[in-house]
Tab-separated table of C-alpha atoms in Angstrom:
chain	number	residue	atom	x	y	z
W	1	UNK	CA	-117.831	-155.987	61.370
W	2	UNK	CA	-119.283	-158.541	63.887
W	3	UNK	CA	-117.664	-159.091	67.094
W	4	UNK	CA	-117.635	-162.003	69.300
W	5	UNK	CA	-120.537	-162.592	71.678
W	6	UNK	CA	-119.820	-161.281	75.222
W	7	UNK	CA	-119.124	-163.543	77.862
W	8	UNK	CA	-121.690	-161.210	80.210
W	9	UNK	CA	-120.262	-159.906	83.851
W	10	UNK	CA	-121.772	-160.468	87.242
W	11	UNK	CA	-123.057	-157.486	88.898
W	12	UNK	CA	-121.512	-156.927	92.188
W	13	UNK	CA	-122.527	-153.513	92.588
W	14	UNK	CA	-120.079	-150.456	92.269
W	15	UNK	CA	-117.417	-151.461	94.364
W	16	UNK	CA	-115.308	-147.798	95.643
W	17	UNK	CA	-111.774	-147.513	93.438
W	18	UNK	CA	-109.735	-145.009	91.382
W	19	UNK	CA	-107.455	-146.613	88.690
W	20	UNK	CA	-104.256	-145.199	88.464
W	21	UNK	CA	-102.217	-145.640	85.451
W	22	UNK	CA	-98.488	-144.114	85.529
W	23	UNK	CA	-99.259	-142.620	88.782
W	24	UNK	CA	-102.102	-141.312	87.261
W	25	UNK	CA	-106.186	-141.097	87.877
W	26	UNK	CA	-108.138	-141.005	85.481
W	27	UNK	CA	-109.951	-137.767	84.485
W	28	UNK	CA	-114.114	-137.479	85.404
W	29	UNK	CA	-116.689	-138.205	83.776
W	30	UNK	CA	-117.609	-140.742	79.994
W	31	UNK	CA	-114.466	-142.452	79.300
W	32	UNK	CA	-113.047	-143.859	75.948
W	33	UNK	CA	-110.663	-146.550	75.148
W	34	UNK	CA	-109.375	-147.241	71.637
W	35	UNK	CA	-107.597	-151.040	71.172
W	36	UNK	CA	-105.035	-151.583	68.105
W	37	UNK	CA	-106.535	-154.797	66.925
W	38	UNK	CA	-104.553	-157.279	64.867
W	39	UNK	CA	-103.851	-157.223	61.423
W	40	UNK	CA	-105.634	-161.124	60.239
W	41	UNK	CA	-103.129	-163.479	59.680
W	42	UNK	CA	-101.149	-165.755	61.772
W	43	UNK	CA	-103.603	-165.114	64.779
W	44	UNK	CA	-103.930	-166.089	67.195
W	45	UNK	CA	-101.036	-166.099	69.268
W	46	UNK	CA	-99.831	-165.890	72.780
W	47	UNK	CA	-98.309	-162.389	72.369
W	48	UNK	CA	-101.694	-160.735	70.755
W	49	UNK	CA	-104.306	-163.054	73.959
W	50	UNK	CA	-101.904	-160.891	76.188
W	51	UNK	CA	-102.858	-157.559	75.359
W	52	UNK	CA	-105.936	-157.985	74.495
W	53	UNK	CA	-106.100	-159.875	77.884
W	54	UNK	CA	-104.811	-156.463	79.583
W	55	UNK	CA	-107.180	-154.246	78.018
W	56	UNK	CA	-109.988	-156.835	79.434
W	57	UNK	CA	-108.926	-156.781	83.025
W	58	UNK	CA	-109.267	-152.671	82.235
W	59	UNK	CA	-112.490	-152.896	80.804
W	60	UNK	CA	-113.657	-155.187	83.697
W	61	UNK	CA	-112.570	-152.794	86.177
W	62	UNK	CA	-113.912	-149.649	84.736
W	63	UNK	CA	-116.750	-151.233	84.382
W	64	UNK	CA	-117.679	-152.879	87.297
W	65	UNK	CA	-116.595	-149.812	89.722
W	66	UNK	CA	-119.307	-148.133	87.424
W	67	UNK	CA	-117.146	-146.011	85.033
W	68	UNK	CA	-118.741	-145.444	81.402
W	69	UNK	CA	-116.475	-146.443	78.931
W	70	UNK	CA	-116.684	-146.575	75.348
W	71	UNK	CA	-114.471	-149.419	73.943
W	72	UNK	CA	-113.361	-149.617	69.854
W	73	UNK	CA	-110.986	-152.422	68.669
W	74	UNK	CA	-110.123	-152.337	64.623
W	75	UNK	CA	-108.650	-155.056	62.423
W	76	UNK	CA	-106.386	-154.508	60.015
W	77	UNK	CA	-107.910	-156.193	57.354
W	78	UNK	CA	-105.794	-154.449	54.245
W	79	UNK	CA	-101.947	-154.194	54.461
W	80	UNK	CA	-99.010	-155.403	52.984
W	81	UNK	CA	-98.263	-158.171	55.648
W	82	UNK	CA	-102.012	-159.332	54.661
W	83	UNK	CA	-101.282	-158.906	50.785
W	84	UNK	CA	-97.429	-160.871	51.200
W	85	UNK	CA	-99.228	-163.768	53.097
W	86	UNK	CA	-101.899	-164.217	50.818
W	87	UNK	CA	-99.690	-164.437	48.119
W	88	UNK	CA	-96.928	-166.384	49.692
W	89	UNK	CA	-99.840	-168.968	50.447
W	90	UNK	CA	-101.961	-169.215	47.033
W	91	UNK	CA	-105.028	-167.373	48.717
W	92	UNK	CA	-107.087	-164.229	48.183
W	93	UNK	CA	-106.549	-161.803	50.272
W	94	UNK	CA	-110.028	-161.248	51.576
W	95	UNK	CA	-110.555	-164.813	52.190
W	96	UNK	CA	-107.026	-165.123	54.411
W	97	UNK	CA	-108.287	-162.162	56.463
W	98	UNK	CA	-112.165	-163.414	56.751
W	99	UNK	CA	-110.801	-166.948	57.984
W	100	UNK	CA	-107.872	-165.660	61.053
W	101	UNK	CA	-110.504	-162.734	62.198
W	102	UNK	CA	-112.859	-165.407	62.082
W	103	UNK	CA	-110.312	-167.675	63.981
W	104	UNK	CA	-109.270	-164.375	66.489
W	105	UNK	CA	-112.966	-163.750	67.166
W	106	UNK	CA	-113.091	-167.803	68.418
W	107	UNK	CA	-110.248	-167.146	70.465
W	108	UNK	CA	-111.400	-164.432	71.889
W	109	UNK	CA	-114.564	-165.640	73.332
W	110	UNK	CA	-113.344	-168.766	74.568
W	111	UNK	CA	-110.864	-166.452	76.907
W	112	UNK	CA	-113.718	-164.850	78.253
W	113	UNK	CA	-112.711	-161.241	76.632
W	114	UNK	CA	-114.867	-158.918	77.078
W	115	UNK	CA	-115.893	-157.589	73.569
W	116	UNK	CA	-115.417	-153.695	72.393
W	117	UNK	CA	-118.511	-151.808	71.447
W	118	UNK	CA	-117.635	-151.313	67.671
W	119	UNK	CA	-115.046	-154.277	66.690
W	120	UNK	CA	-114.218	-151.774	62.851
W	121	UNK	CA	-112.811	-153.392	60.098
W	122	UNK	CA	-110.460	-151.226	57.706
W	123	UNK	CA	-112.017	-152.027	54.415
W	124	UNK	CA	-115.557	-151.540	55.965
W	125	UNK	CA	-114.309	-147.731	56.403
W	126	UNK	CA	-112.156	-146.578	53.521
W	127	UNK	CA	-114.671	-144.073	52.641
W	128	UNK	CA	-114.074	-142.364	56.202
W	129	UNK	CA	-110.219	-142.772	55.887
W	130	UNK	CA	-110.609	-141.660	52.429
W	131	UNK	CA	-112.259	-138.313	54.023
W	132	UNK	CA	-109.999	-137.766	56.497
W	133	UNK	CA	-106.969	-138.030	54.331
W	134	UNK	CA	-108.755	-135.526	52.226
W	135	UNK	CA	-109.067	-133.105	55.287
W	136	UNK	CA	-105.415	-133.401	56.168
W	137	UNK	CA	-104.973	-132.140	52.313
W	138	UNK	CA	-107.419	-129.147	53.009
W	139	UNK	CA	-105.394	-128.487	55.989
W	140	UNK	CA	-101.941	-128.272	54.310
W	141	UNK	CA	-100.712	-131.524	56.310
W	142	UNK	CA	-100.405	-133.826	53.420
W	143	UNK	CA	-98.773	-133.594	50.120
W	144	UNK	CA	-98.378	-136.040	46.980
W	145	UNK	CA	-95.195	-137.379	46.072
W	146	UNK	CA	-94.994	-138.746	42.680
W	147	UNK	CA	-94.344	-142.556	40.830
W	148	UNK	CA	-92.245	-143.349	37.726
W	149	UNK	CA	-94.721	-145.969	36.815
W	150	UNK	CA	-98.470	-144.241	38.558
W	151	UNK	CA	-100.541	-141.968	39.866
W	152	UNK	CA	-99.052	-139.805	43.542
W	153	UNK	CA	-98.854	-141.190	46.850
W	154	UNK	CA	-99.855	-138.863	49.372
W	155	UNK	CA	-97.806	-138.323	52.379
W	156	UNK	CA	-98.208	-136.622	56.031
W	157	UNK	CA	-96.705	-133.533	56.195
W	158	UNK	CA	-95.052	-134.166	60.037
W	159	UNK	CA	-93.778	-130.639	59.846
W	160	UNK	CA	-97.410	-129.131	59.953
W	161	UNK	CA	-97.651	-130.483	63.426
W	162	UNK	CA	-95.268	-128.632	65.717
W	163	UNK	CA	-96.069	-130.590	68.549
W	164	UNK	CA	-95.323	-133.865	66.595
W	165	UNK	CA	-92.134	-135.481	68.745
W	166	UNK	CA	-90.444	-138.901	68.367
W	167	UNK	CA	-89.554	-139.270	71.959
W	168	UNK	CA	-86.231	-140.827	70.347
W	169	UNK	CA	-83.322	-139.416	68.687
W	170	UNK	CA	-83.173	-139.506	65.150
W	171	UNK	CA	-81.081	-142.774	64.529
W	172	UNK	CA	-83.888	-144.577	66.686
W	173	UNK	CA	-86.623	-143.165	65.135
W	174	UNK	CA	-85.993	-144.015	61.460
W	175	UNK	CA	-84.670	-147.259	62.569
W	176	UNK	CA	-87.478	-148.398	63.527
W	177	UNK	CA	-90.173	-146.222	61.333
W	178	UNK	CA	-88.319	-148.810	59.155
W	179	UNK	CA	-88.072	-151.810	61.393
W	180	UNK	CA	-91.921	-151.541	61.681
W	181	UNK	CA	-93.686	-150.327	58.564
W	182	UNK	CA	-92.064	-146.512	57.309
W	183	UNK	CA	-90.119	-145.989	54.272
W	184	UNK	CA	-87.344	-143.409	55.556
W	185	UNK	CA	-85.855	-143.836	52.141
W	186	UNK	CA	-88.573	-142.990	49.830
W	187	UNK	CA	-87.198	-140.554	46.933
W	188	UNK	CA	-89.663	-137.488	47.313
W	189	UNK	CA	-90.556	-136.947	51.045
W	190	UNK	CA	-90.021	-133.682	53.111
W	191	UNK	CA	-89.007	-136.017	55.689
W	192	UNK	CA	-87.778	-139.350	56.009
W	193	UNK	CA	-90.203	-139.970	59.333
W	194	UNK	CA	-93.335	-138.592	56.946
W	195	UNK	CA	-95.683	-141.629	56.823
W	196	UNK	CA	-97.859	-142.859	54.128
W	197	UNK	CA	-101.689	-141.826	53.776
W	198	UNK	CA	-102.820	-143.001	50.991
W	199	UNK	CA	-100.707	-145.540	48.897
W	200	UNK	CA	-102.210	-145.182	44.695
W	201	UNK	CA	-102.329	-148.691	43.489
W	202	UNK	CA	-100.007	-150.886	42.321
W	203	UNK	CA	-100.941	-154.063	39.719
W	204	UNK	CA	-102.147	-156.934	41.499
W	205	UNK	CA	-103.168	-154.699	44.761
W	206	UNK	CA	-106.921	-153.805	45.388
W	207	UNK	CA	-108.045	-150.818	45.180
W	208	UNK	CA	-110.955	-148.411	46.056
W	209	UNK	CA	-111.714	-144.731	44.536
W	210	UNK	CA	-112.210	-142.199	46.903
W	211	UNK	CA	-113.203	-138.263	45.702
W	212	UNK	CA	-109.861	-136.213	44.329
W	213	UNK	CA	-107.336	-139.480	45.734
W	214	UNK	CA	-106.033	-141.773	42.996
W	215	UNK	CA	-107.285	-145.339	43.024
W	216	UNK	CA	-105.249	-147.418	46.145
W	217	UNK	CA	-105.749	-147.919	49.550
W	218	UNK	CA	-105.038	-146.221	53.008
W	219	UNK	CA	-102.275	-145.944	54.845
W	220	UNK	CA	-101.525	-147.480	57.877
W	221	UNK	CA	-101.506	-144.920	60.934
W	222	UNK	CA	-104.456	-142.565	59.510
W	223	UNK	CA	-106.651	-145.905	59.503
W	224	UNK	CA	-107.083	-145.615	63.471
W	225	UNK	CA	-107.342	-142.285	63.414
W	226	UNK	CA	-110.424	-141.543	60.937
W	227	UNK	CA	-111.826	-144.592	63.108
W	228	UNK	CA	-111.290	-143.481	66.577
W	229	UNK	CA	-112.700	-140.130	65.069
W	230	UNK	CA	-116.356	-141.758	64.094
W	231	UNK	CA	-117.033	-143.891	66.725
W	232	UNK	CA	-115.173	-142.034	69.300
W	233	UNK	CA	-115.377	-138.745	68.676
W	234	UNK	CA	-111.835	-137.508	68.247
W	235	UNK	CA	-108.768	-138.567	70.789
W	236	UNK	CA	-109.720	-141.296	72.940
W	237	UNK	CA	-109.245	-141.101	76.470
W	238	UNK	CA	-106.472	-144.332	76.272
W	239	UNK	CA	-105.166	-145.240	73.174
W	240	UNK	CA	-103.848	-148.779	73.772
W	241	UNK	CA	-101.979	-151.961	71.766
W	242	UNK	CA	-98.878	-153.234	72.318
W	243	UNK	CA	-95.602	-151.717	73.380
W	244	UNK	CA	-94.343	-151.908	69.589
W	245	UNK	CA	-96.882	-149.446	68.816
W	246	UNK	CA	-95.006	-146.827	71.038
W	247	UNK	CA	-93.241	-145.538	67.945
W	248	UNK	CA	-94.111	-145.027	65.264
W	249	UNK	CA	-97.960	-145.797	65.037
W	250	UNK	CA	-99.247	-144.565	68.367
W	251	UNK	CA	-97.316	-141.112	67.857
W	252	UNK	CA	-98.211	-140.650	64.040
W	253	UNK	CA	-102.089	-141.538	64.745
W	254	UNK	CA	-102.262	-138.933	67.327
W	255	UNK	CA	-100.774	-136.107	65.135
W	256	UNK	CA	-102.709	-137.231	62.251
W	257	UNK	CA	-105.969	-136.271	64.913
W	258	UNK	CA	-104.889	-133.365	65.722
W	259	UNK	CA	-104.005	-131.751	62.404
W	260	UNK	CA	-108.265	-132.991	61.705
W	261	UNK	CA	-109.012	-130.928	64.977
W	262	UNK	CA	-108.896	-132.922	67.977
W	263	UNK	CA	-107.019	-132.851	71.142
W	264	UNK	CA	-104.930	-135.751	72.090
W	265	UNK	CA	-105.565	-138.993	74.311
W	266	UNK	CA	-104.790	-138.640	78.302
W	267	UNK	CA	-102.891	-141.842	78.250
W	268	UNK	CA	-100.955	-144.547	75.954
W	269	UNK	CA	-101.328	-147.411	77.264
W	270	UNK	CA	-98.689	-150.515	76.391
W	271	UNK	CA	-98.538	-153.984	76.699
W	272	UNK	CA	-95.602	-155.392	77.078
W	273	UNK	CA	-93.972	-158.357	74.165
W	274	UNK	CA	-94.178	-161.925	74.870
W	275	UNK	CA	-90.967	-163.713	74.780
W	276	UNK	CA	-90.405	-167.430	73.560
W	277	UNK	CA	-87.563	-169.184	72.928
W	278	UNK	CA	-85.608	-166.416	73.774
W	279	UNK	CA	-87.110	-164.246	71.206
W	280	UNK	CA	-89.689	-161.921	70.965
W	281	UNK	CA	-92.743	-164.095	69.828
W	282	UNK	CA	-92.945	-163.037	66.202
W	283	UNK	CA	-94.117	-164.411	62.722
W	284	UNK	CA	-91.393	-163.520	61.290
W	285	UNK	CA	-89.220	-165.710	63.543
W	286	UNK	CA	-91.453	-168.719	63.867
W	287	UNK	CA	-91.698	-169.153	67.158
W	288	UNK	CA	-95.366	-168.103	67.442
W	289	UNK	CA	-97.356	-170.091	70.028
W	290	UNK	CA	-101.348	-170.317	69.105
W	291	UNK	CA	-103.953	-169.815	71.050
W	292	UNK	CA	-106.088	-171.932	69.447
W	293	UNK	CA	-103.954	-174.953	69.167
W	294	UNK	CA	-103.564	-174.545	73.244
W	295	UNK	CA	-107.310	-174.508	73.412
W	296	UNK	CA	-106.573	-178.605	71.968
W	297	UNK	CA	-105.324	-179.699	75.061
W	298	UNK	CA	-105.951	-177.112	78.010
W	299	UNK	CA	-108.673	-175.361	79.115
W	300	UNK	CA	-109.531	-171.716	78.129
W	301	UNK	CA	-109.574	-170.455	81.645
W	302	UNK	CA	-105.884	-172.524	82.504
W	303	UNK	CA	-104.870	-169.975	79.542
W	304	UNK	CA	-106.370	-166.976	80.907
W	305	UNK	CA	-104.763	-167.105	83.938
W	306	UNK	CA	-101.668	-168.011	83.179
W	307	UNK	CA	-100.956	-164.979	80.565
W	308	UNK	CA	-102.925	-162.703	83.755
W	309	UNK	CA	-99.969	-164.389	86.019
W	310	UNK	CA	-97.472	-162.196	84.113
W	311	UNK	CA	-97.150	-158.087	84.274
W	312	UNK	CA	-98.934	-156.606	81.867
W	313	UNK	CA	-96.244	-153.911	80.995
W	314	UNK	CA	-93.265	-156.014	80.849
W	315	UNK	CA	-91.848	-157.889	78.159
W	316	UNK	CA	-91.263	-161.087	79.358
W	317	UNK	CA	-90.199	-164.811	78.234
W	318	UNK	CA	-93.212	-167.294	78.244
W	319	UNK	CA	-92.543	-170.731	79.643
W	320	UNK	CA	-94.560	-174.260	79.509
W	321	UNK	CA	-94.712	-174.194	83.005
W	322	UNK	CA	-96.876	-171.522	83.410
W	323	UNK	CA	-100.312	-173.061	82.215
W	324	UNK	CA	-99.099	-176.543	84.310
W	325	UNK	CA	-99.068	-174.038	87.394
W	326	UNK	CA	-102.333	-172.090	86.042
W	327	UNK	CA	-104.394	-175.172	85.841
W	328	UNK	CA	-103.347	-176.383	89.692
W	329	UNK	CA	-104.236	-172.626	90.614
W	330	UNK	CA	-107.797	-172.871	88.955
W	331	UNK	CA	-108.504	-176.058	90.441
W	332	UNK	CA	-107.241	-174.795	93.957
W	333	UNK	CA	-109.552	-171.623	93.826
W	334	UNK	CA	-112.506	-174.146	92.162
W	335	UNK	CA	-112.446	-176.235	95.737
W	336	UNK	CA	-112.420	-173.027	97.586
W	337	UNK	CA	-115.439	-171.725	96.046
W	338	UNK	CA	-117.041	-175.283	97.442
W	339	UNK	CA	-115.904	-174.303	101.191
W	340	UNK	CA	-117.639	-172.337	103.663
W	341	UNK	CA	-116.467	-168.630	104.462
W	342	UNK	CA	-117.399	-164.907	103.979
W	343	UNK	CA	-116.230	-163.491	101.075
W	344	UNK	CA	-118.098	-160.435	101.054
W	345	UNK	CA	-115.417	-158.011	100.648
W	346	UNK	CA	-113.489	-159.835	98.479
W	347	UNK	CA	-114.617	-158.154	95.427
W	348	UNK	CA	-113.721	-154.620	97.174
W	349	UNK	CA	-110.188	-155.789	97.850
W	350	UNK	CA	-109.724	-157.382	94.356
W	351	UNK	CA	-110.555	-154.013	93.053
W	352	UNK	CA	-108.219	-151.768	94.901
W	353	UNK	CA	-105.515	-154.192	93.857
W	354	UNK	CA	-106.249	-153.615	90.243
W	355	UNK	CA	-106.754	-150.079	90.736
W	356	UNK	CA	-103.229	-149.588	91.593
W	357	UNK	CA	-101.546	-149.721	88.100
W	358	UNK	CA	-103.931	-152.911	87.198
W	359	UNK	CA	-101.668	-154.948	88.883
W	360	UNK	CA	-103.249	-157.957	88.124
W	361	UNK	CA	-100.250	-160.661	89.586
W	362	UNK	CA	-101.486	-158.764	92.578
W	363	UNK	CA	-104.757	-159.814	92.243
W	364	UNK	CA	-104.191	-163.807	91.462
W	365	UNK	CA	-102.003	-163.096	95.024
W	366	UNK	CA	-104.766	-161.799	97.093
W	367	UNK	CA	-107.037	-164.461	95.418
W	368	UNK	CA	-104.410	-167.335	96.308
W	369	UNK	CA	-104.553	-166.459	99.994
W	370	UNK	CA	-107.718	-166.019	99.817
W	371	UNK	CA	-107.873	-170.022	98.795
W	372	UNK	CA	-105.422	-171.129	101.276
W	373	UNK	CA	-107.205	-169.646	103.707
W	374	UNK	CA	-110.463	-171.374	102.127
W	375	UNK	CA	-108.718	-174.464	102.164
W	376	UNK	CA	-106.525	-174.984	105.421
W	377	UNK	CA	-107.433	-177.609	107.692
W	378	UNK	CA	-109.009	-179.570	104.331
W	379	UNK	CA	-107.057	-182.540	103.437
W	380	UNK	CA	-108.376	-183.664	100.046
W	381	UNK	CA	-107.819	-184.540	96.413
W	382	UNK	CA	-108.467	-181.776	94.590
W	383	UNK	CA	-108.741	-182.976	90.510
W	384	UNK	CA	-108.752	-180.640	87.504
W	385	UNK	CA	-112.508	-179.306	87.512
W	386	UNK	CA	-112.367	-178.876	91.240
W	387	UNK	CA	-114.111	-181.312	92.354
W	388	UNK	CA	-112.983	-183.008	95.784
W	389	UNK	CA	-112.884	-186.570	97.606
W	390	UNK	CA	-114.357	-184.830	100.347
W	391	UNK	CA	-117.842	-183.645	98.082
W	392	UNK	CA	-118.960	-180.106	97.439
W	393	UNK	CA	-120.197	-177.692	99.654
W	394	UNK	CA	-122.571	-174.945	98.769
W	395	UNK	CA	-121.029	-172.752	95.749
W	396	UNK	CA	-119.809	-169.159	97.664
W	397	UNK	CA	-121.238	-167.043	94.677
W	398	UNK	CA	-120.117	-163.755	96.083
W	399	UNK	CA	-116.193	-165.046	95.563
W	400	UNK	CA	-117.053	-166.290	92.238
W	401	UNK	CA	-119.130	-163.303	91.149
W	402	UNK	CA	-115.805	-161.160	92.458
W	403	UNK	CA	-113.129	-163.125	90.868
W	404	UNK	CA	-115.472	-163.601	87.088
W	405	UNK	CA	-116.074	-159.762	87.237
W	406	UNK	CA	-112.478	-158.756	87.346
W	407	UNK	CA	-110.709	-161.507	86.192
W	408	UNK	CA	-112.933	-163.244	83.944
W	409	UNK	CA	-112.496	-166.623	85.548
W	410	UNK	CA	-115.883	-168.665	85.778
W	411	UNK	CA	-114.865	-171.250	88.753
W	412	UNK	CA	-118.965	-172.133	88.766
């Protein structure tokens, strides 16, 4: 699947820090990092530029301290969300998830996001699900449960992974296995928390054949694992999406590689849920602000750094205030870059700051002193590009070389 074209990132050298994550380094050596992408419809909104958002400022740090990492990012381009829109909306279901991942990819490069190395579409790589659902068969962790009206479904056996665990008690669990995708109630499971590999088709679903599985489509969870095996290699080093991932998807995906014969990710890695309204931002709900219809009226980078204002672990309520402060922020640091001053260890400090549990807040901090400090003793008009009463001085590339390569700000 084609990505987005990538925004490129000044080299500043290898500036010294070790990124802790949950009081946590990072182990040695090649690093990899797979993303939970979205599944194409309704993008994209405020909640999904967020974490996408946090795993660019970790990208751009790894990166530019000089860690290799290995990025993958899928899109859910088959599901029953996908299939209800589509219908709901008089459109083919294909042609609904072609236009919003056309519409994400947009979105995406005009926030300066730094793009993952395979961006892996779902239908591009039944065959490899299909494969890997026929390994977990081989390996007695799947079984078929049978229709009235079709061929078997096959199922995850959870119970073939003893070190499969919930993290939740059991009324939590299947509350939300159901809240967000399971069917606890399915006549025919071992378990109601067994999730769904390979679902045989229904009329009016598509379908693909795949060696000894009926005709139908993956499941959802086993989708990220067959891809984070191929491009990855087995467990990535961070698995990462959103903090409704937690449970069940993050947990099933990781058993589902290690009953194929893998060992399992150092670190989960959650963004926290976006808030509007005072409701989680949500299709179902309505309340779904769009990245692309804020693009209309305020500039990309306003957006940027007002989502990068909030903590990227903490669900929290978004307010319209945010991008009016963001855009008097950008223009403040945009008439600092004009005004003389050493900023030649500003890059090391900005990356200390986001090595300590990528606290970026902390880093828009450092950055706003650094402006003040830029800009005391300057009495002038600064407007919305920057630009000053007083003229422009000399642009200090070394701060805006710093604050592009870990923020992903251009204030050029």
């Amino acid at each position: 699947m084609r990505s987005w074209l990538n925004p490129g990132r000044p080299d500043i050298g290898s500036p010294e820090a070790h990124l802790r994550l949950g009081g946590e380094p990072l182990p040695d050596g090649p690093l990899t990092l797979y993303v939970c992408g979205v599944t194409p419809y309704d993008t994209t909104h405020l909640g999904h530029a967020r974490t996408y958002l946090a795993f660019d400022h970790l990208l751009r740090l790894l990166r530019a301290t000089g860690r290799d990492i290995a990025c993958v990012q899928n899109v859910t381009d088959i599901d029953d969300p996908l299939l209800e829109r589509a219908l709901r909306d008089g459109i083919h279901w294909s042609d609904l998830a072609a236009h919003q991942t056309d519409l994400y990819r947009e979105d995406m490069q005009a926030l300066r996001i730094l793009p993952p190395d395979h961006f892996v579409g779902v239908v591009e790589t039944v065959p490899l699900i299909g494969d890997a659902v026929r390994r977990l068969g081989a390996a007695g962790a799947a079984y078929h449960v049978p229709r009235q009206d079709g061929p078997d479904d096959v199922y995850a056996d959870l119970a073939a992974d003893p070190r499969f665990e919930t993290g939740l008690d059991d009324q939590s669990a299947l509350a939300l296995f159901a809240e967000r995708g399971g069917d606890p109630g399915r006549p025919g499971k071992r378990d109601p928390l067994d999730p769904l590999l390979w679902r045989s088709a229904r009329e009016g679903e598509p379908w693909w054949e795949e060696e000894s599985l009926p005709r139908g489509r993956p499941g959802w969870h086993v989708e990220c694992s067959a891809i984070a095996e191929h491009f990855l290699g087995g467990a990535p080093t961070i698995t990462g999406g959103g903090n409704d991932l937690a449970f069940p998807h993050h947990p099933m995906s990781a058993s589902h590689l290690r009953m194929l014969g893998h060992g399992d990710s150092h670190l989960f890695m959650h963004a926290g849920m976006l808030a509007h309204d005072g409701e989680k931002m949500s299709k179902s709900l309505g309340n779904l602000l769009f990245v692309s219809r804020l693009r209309r009226d305020h500039e990309p980078a306003a957006i940027r750094l007002a989502l990068a204002s909030l903590p990227w672990a903490d669900d929290l309520e978004w307010r319209a205030g945010l991008l009016d402060d963001a855009e008097e922020r950008l223009a403040r640091w945009r008439a600092a870059a004009r005004r003389p001053g050493d900023s030649q260890g500003l890059a090391a400090e900005i990356a200390a700051r986001l090595a300590d549990e990528l606290d970026v807040p902390g880093v828009i901090a450092l950055v706003d002193q650094w402006a003040a400090q830029r800009l005391s003793g300057w009495h002038h008009h600064v407007d919305s590009t920057g630009a000053t009463d007083q003229g422009s001085a000399e642009l200090d590339t070394a701060a805006v070389a710093a604050i592009d390569a870990f923020l992903g700000v251009d204030l050029s």
